[in-house]
XYZ file of N, CA, C and O in Angstrom:
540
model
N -21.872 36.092 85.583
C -21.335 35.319 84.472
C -20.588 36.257 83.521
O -20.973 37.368 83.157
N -19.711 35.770 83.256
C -18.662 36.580 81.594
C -19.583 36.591 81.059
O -20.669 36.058 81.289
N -18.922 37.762 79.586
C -19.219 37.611 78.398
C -18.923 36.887 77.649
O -17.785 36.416 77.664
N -19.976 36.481 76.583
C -19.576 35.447 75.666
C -17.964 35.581 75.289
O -17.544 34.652 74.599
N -17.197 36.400 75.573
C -16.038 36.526 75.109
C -15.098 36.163 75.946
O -13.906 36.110 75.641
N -15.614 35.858 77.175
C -14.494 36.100 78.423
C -15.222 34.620 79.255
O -15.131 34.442 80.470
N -15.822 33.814 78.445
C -16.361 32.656 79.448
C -15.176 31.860 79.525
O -14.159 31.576 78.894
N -15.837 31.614 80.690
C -14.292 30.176 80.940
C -15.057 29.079 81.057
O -16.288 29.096 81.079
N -14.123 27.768 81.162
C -14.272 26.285 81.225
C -15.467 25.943 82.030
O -16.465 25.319 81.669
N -15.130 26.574 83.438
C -15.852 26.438 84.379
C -17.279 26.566 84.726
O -18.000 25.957 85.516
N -17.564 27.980 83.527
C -18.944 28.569 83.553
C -19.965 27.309 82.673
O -21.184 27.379 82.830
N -19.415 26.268 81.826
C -20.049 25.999 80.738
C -19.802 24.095 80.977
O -20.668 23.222 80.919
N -18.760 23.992 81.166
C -18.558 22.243 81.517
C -19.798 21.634 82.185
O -20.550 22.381 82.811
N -20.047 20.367 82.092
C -20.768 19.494 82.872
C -20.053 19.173 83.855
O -18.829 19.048 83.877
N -21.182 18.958 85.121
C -20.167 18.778 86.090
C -20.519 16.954 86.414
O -21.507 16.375 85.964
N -19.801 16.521 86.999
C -19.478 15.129 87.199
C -20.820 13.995 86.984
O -21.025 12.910 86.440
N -21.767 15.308 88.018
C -23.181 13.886 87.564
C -23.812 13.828 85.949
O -24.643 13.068 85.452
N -23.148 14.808 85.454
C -23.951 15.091 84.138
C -23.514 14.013 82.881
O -24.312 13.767 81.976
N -22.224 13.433 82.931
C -21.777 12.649 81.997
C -20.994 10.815 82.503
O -20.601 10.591 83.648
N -20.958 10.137 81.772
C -20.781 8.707 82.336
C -19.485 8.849 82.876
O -18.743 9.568 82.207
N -18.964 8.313 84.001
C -18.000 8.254 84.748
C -17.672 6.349 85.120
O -18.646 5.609 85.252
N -16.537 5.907 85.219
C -16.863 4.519 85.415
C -15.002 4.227 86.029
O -13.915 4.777 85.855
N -15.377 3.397 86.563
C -13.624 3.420 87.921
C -13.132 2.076 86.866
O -13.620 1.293 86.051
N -11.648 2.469 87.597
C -10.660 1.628 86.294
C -10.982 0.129 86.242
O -10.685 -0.486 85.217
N -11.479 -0.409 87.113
C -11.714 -2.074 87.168
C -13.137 -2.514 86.075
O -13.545 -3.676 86.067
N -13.834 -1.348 85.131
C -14.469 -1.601 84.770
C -13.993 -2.126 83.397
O -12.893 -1.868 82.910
N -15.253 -3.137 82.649
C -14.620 -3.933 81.382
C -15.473 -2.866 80.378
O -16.020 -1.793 80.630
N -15.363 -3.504 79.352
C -15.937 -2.777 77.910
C -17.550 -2.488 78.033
O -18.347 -1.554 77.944
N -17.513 -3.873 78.291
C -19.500 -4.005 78.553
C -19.969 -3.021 79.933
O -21.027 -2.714 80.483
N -18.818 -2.798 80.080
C -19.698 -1.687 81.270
C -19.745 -0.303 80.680
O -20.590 0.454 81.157
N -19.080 0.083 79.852
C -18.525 1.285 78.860
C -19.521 1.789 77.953
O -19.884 2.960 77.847
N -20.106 0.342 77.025
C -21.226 -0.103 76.526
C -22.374 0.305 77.009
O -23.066 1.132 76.417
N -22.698 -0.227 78.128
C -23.854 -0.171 79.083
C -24.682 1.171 79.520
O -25.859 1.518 79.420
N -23.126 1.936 80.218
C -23.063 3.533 80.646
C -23.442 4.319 79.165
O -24.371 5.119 79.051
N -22.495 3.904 78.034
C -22.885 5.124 76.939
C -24.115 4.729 76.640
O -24.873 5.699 76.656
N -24.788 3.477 76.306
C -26.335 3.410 76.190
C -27.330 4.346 77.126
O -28.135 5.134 76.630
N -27.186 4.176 78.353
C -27.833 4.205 79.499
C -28.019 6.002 79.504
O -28.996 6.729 79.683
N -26.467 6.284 79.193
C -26.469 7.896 79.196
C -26.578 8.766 78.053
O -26.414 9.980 78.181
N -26.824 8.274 77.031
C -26.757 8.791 75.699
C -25.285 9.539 75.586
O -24.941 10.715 75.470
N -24.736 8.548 75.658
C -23.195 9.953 75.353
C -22.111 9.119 74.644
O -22.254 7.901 74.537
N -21.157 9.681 74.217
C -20.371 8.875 72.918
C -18.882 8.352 73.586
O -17.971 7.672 73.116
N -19.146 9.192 75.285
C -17.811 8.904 75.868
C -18.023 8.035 77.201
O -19.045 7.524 77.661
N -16.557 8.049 77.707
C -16.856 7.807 79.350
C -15.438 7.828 79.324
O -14.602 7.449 78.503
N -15.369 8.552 80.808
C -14.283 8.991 81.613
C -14.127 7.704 82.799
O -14.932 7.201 83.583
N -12.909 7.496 82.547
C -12.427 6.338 83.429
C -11.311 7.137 84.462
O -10.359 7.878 84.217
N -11.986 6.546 85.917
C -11.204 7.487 87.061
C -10.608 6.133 88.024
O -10.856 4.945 87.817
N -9.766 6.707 89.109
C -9.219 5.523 90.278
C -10.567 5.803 91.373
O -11.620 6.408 91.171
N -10.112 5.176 92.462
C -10.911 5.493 93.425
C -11.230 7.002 94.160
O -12.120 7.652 94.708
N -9.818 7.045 93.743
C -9.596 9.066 94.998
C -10.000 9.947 93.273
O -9.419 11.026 93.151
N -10.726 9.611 92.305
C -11.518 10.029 91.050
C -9.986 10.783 90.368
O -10.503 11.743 89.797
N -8.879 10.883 90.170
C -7.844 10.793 89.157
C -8.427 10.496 88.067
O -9.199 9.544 87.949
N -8.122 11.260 87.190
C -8.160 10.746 85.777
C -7.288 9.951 85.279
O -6.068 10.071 85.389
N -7.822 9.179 84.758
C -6.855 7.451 84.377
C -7.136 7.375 82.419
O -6.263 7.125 81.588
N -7.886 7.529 82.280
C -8.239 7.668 80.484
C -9.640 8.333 80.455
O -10.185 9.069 81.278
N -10.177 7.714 78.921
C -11.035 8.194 78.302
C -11.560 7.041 77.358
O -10.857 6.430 76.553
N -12.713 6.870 77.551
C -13.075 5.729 75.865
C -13.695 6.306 75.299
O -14.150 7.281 75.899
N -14.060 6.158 74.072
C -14.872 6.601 73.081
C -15.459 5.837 72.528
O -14.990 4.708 72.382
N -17.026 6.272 71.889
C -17.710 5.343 70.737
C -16.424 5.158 69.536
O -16.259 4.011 69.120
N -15.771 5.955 69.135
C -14.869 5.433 67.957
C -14.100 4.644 68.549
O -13.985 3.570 67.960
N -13.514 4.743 69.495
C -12.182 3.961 70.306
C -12.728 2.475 70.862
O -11.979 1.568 71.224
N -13.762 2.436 70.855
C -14.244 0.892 70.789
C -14.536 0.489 69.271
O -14.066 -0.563 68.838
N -15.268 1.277 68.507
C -14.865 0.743 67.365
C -13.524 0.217 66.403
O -13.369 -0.710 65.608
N -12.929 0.970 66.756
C -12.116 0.344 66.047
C -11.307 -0.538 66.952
O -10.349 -1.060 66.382
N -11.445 -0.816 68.144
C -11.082 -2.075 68.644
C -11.931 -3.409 68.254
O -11.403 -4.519 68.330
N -13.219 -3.239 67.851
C -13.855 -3.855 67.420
C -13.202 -4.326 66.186
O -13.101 -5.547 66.062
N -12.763 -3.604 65.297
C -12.392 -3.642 63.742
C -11.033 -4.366 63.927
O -10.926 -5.094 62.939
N -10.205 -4.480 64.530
C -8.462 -4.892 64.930
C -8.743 -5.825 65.767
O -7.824 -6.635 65.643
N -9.485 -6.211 66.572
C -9.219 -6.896 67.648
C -9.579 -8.556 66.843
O -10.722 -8.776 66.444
N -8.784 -9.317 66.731
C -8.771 -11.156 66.595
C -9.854 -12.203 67.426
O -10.403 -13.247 67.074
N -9.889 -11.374 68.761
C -10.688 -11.885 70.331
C -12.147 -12.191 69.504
O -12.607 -11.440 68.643
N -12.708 -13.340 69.915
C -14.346 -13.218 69.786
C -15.114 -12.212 70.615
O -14.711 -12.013 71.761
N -15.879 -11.737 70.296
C -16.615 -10.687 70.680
C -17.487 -10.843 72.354
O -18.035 -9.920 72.957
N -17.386 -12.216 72.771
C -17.977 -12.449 74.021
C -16.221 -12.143 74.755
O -16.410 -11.813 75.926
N -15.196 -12.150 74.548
C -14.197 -11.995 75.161
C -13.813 -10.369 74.985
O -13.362 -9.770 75.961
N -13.971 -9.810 73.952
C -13.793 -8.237 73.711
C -14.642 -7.772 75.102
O -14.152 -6.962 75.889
N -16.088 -8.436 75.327
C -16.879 -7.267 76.229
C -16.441 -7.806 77.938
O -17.198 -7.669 78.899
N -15.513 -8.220 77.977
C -14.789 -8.824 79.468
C -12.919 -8.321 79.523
O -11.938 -8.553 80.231
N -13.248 -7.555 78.344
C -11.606 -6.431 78.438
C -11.728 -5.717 79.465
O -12.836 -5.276 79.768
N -10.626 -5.455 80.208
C -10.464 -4.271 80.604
C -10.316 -3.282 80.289
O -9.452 -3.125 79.427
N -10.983 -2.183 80.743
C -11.122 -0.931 79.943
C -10.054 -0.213 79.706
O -9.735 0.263 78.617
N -9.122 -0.066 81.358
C -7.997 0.293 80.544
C -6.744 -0.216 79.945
O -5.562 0.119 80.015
N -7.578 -1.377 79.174
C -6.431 -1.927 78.051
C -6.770 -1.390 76.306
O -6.190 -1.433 75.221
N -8.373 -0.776 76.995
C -8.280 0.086 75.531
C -8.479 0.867 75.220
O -8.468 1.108 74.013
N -8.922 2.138 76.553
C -9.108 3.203 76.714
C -8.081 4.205 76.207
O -7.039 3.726 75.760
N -8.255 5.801 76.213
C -6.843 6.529 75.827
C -5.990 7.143 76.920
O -6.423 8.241 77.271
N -4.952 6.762 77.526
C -4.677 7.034 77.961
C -4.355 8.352 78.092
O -4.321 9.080 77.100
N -3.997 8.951 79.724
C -3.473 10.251 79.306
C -4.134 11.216 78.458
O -3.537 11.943 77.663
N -5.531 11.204 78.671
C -5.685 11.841 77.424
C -5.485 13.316 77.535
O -4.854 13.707 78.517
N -5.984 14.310 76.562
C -5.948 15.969 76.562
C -7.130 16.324 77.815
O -8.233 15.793 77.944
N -6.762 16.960 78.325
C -7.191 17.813 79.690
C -7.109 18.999 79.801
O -6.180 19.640 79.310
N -8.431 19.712 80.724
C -8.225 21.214 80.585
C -8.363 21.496 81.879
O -8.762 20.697 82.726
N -8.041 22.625 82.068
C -8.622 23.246 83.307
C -9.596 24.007 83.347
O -9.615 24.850 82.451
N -10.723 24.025 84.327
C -11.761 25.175 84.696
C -11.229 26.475 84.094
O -11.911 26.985 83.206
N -10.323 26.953 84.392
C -10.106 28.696 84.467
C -9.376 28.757 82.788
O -8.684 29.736 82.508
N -9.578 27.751 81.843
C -9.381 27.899 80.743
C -10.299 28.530 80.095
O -11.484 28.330 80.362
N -9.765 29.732 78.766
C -10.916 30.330 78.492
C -11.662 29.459 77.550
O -10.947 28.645 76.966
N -13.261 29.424 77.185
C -13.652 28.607 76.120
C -12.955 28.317 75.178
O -12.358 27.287 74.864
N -13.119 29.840 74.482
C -12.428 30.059 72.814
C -11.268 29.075 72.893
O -11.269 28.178 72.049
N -10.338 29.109 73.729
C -9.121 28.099 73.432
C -9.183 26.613 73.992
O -8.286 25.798 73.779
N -10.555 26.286 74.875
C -11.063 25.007 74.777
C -11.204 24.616 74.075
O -10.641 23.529 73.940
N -12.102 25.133 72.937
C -13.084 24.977 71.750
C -11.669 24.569 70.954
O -11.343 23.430 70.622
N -10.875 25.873 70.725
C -9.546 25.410 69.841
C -8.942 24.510 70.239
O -8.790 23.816 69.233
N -8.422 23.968 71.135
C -7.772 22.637 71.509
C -8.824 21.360 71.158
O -8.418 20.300 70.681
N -9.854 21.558 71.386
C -10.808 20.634 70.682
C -10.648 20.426 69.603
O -10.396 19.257 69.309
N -10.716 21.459 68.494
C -10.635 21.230 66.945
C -9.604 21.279 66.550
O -9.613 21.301 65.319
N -8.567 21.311 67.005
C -7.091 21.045 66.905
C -7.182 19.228 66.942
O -6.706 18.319 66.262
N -7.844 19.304 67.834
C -7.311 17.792 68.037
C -8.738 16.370 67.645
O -8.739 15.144 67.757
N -9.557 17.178 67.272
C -10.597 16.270 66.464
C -11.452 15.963 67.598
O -12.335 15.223 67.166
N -11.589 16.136 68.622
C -12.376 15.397 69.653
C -13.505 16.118 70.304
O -13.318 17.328 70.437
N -14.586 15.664 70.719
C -15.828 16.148 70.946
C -16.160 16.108 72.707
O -17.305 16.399 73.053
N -15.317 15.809 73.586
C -14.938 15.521 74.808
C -14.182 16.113 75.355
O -13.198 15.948 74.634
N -13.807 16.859 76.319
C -12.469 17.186 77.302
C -12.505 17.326 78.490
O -13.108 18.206 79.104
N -11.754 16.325 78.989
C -12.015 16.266 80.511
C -11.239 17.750 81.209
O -10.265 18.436 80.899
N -12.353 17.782 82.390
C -11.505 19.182 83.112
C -11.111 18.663 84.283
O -12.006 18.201 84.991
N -9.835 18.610 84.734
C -9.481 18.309 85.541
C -8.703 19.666 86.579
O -8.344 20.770 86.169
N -8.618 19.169 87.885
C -7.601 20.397 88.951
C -6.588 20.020 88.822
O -6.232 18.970 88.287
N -5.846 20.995 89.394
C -4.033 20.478 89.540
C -3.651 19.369 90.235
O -2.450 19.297 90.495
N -4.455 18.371 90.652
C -3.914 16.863 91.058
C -4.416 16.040 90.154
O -4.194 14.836 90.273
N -5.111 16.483 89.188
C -5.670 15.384 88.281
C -6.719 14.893 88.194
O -7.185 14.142 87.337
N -7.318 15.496 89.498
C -8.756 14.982 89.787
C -10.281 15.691 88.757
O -10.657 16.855 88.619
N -10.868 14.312 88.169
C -11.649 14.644 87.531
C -12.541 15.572 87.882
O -12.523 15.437 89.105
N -13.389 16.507 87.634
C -14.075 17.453 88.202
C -14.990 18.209 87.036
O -15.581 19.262 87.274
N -15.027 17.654 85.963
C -16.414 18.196 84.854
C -15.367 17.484 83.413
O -14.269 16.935 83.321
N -16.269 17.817 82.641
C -16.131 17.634 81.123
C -16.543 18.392 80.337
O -17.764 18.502 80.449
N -15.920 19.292 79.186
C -16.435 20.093 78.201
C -16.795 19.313 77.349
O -16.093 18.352 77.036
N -18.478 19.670 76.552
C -18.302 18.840 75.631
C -18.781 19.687 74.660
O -19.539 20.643 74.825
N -18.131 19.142 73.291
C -18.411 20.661 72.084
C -19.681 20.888 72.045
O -20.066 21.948 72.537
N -20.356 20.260 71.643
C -21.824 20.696 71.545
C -22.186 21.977 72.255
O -22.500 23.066 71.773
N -22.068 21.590 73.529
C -22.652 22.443 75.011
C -21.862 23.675 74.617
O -22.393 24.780 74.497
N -20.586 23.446 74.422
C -19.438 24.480 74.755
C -19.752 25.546 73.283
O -19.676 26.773 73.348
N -20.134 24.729 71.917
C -20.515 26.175 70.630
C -21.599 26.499 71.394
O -21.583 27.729 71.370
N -22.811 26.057 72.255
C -24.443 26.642 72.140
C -24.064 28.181 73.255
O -24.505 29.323 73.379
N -23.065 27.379 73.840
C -22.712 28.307 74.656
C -21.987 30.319 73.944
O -22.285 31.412 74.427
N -21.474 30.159 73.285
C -20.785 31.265 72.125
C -21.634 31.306 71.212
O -21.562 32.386 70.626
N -22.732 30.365 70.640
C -23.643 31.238 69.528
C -24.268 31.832 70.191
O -25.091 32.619 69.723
C-alpha cells in the first residue's frame, strides 16, 4: 500500500458490493428502499453491461420532493432517470486521493463514482471513508 501521501482512488474506494447500485428501469421508491436498506445517502444508477447512467441523492430527491406538483403516490412510480444527475463527476481508480478529495470539495458532494475508461461502474469514493483514510 502507498503512503498516506501517494494513495490512490483505488486503494480506498468501495467496491461495487459495498454501496447501493440499482439499473436504469428502476423508479424512486426503489432509490428510497435501497438508501433505507443500505444506510447510504446515494445510489448509483447503471445499464445492464453496468455503464454509468447517473447518480441520485438524498438531496436530489428532496428537492424533487419540494418542486415537484405530482402527488406523492405518483412521485414514488418516477423514473429514476427522470430525476437522477445525469452525467455526473467521475473518477478514476489511479486518481490520487488528495485530488479526489479536492474534486469533491470543489464540487460539494459526498459521493464519486469511479469508473474505467468505458464507463463502467467499478467502486465509489465516498468522503467519509476517503478523510479516515489521510487522518
Amino acid at each position: 500500500m502507498s503512503t498516506k501521501n501517494n494513495l490512490k482512488v483505488k486503494e480506498v474506494m468501495l467496491s461495487t458490493v459495498k454501496f447501493p447500485i440499482l439499473l436504469s428501469d428502476a423508479v424512486l421508491k426503489d432509490a428510497l428502499d435501497t438508501m433505507c436498506k443500505n444506510k447510504f445517502g446515494s445510489v448509483c444508477i447503471i445499464n445492464n453491461k453496468k455503464k454509468l447512467l447517473g447518480i441520485i441523492t438524498d438531496g436530489d430527491i428532496r428537492r424533487v420532493l419540494l418542486r415537484s406538483q405530482k402527488p406523492l403516490s405518483a412521485l414514488m412510480v418516477e423514473d429514476l432517470s427522470n430525476i437522477c444527475t445525469r452525467k455526473p463527476k467521475q473518477i478514476s481508480s489511479s486518481l490520487s486521493l488528495k485530488k479526489a478529495i479536492n474534486l469533491m470539495q470543489k464540487n460539494k458532494i459526498w459521493d464519486l463514482p469511479v469508473t474505467d475508461k468505458h464507463n463502467k461502474l467499478i467502486g465509489l469514493l465516498h468522503l467519509h471513508n476517503a478523510l479516515n483514510h489521510l487522518g
